[in-house]
C-alpha positions as MATLAB code, in Angstrom:
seq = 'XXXXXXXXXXXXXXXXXXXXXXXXXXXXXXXXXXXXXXXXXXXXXXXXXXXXXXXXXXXXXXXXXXXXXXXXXXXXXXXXXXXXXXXXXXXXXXXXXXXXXXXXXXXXXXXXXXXXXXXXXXXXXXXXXXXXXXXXXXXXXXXXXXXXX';
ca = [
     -25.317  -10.695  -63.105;
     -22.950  -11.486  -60.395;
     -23.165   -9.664  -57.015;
     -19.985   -8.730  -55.179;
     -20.264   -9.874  -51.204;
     -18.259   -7.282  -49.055;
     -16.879   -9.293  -45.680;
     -17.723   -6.989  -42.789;
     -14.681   -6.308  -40.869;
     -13.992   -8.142  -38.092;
     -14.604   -6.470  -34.851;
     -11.968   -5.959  -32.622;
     -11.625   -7.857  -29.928;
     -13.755   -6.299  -26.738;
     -11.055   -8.331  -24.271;
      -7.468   -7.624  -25.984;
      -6.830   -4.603  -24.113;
      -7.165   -6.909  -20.816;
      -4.602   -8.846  -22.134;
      -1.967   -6.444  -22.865;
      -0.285   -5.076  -20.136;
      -1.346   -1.470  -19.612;
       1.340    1.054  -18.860;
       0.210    3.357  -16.214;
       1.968    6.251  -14.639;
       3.467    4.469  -11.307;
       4.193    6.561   -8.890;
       6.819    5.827   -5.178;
       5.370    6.963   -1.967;
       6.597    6.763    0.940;
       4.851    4.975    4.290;
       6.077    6.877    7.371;
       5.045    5.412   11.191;
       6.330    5.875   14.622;
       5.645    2.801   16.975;
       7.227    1.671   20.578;
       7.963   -1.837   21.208;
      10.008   -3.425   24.060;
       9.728    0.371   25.934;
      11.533    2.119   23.027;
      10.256    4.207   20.133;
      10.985    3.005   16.642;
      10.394    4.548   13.299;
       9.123    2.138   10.085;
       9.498    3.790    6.724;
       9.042    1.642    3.666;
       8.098    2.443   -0.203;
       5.357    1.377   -2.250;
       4.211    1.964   -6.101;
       1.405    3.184   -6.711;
      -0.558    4.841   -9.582;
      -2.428    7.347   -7.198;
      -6.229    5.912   -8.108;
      -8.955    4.257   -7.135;
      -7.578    0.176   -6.604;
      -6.479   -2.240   -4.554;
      -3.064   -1.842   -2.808;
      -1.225   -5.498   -2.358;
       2.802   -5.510   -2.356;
       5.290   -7.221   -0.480;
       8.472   -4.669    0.079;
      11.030   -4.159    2.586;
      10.342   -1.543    5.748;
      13.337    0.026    7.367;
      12.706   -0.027   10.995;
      15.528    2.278   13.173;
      15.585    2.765   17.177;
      14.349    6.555   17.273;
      17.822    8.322   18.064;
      19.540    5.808   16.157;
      21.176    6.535   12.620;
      20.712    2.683   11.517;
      18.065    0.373   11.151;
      17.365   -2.968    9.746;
      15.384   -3.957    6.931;
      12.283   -6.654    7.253;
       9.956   -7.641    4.966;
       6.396   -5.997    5.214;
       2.850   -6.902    3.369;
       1.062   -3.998    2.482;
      -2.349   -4.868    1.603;
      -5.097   -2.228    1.451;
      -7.672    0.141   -0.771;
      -7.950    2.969   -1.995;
     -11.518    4.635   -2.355;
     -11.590    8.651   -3.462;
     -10.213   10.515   -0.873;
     -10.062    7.330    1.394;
      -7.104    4.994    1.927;
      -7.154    2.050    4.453;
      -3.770   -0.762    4.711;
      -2.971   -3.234    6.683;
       0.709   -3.524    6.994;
       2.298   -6.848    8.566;
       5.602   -7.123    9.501;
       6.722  -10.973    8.636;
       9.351  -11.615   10.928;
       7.918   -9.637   14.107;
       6.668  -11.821   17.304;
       3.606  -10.227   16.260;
       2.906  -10.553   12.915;
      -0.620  -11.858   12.910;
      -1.997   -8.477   14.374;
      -0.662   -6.038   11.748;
      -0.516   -2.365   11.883;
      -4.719   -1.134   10.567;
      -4.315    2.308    9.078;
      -6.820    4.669    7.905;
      -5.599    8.087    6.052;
      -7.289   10.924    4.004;
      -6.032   12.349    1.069;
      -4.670   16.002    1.265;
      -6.043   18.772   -0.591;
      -3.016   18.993   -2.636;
      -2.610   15.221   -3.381;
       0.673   14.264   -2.413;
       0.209   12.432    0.919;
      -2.741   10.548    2.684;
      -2.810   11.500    6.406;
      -4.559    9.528    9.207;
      -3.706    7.426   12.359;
      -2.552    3.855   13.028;
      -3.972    1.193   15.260;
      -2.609   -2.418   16.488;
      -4.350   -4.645   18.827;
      -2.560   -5.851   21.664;
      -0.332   -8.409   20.819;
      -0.670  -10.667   24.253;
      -3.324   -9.713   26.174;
      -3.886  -12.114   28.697;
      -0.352  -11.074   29.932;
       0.153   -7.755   29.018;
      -2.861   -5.250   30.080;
      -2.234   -2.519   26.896;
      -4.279   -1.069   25.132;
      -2.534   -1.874   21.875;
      -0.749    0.463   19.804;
      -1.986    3.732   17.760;
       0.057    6.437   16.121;
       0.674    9.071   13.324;
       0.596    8.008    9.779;
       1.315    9.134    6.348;
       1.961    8.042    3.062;
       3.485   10.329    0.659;
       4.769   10.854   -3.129;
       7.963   11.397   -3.746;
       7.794   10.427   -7.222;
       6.245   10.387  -10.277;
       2.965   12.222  -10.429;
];
């Protein structure tokens, strides 16, 4: 008598779906900050993709910075490097081109009820202490959706 061997199926691989690319919902928001440099106030807005959960936030993108009063503004490249823990979000945000690009912009934020923004306050160290006797910088910030979910 002859016995018939089944082959077990093969198991699917446990790692394939780290090798496909994963389409997640991406969603724009929006960073918003208010800063003063060289005795004038100046407003940085710059967008950012992001899938709203729990991760690590690292994009290069350009920040539109305008005089405050001013219609226009010019564009300059910004890292954006933070995380995003529950309700928490911290960045640091580095303008490349700025005299001061080694101390970037630290913010910390809280998620709204709703969401749809992360609140919270900015801080930057002084740039040149030994000459200039500040404090540093510190201001509003938000991030917000404006697209996606």
């Amino acid at each position: 008598m002859t016995k018939v061997i089944e082959k077990t199926r093969r198991l699917d691989d446990p790692l394939a779906t780290l090798r496909e690319p994963q389409d997640k919902p991406q969603g724009r928001w929006r960073i918003d900050m208010t800063f003063k440099g060289g005795g004038q106030s100046f407003k940085g807005v710059a967008f950012i993709d992001f899938d709203g959960a729990d991760r690590i936030i690292s994009q290069r993108v350009e920040m539109t910075i305008s005089r405050i009063g001013v219609l226009s503004g010019g564009q300059m490249p910004v890292d954006v490097e933070g995380l995003v823990n529950g309700p928490d979000l911290t960045l640091d945000i580095y303008i490349l081109d700025a005299p001061f690009r080694h101390n970037g912009f630290k913010a910390a934020a809280q998620q709204t009820p709703d969401g749809s923004a992360y609140e919270g306050r900015y801080t930057m160290e002084c740039v040149n202490p030994d000459t200039c006797d500040c404090d540093g910088m510190e201001g509003p910030f938000l991030m917000s959706r404006t697209e996606g979910r």
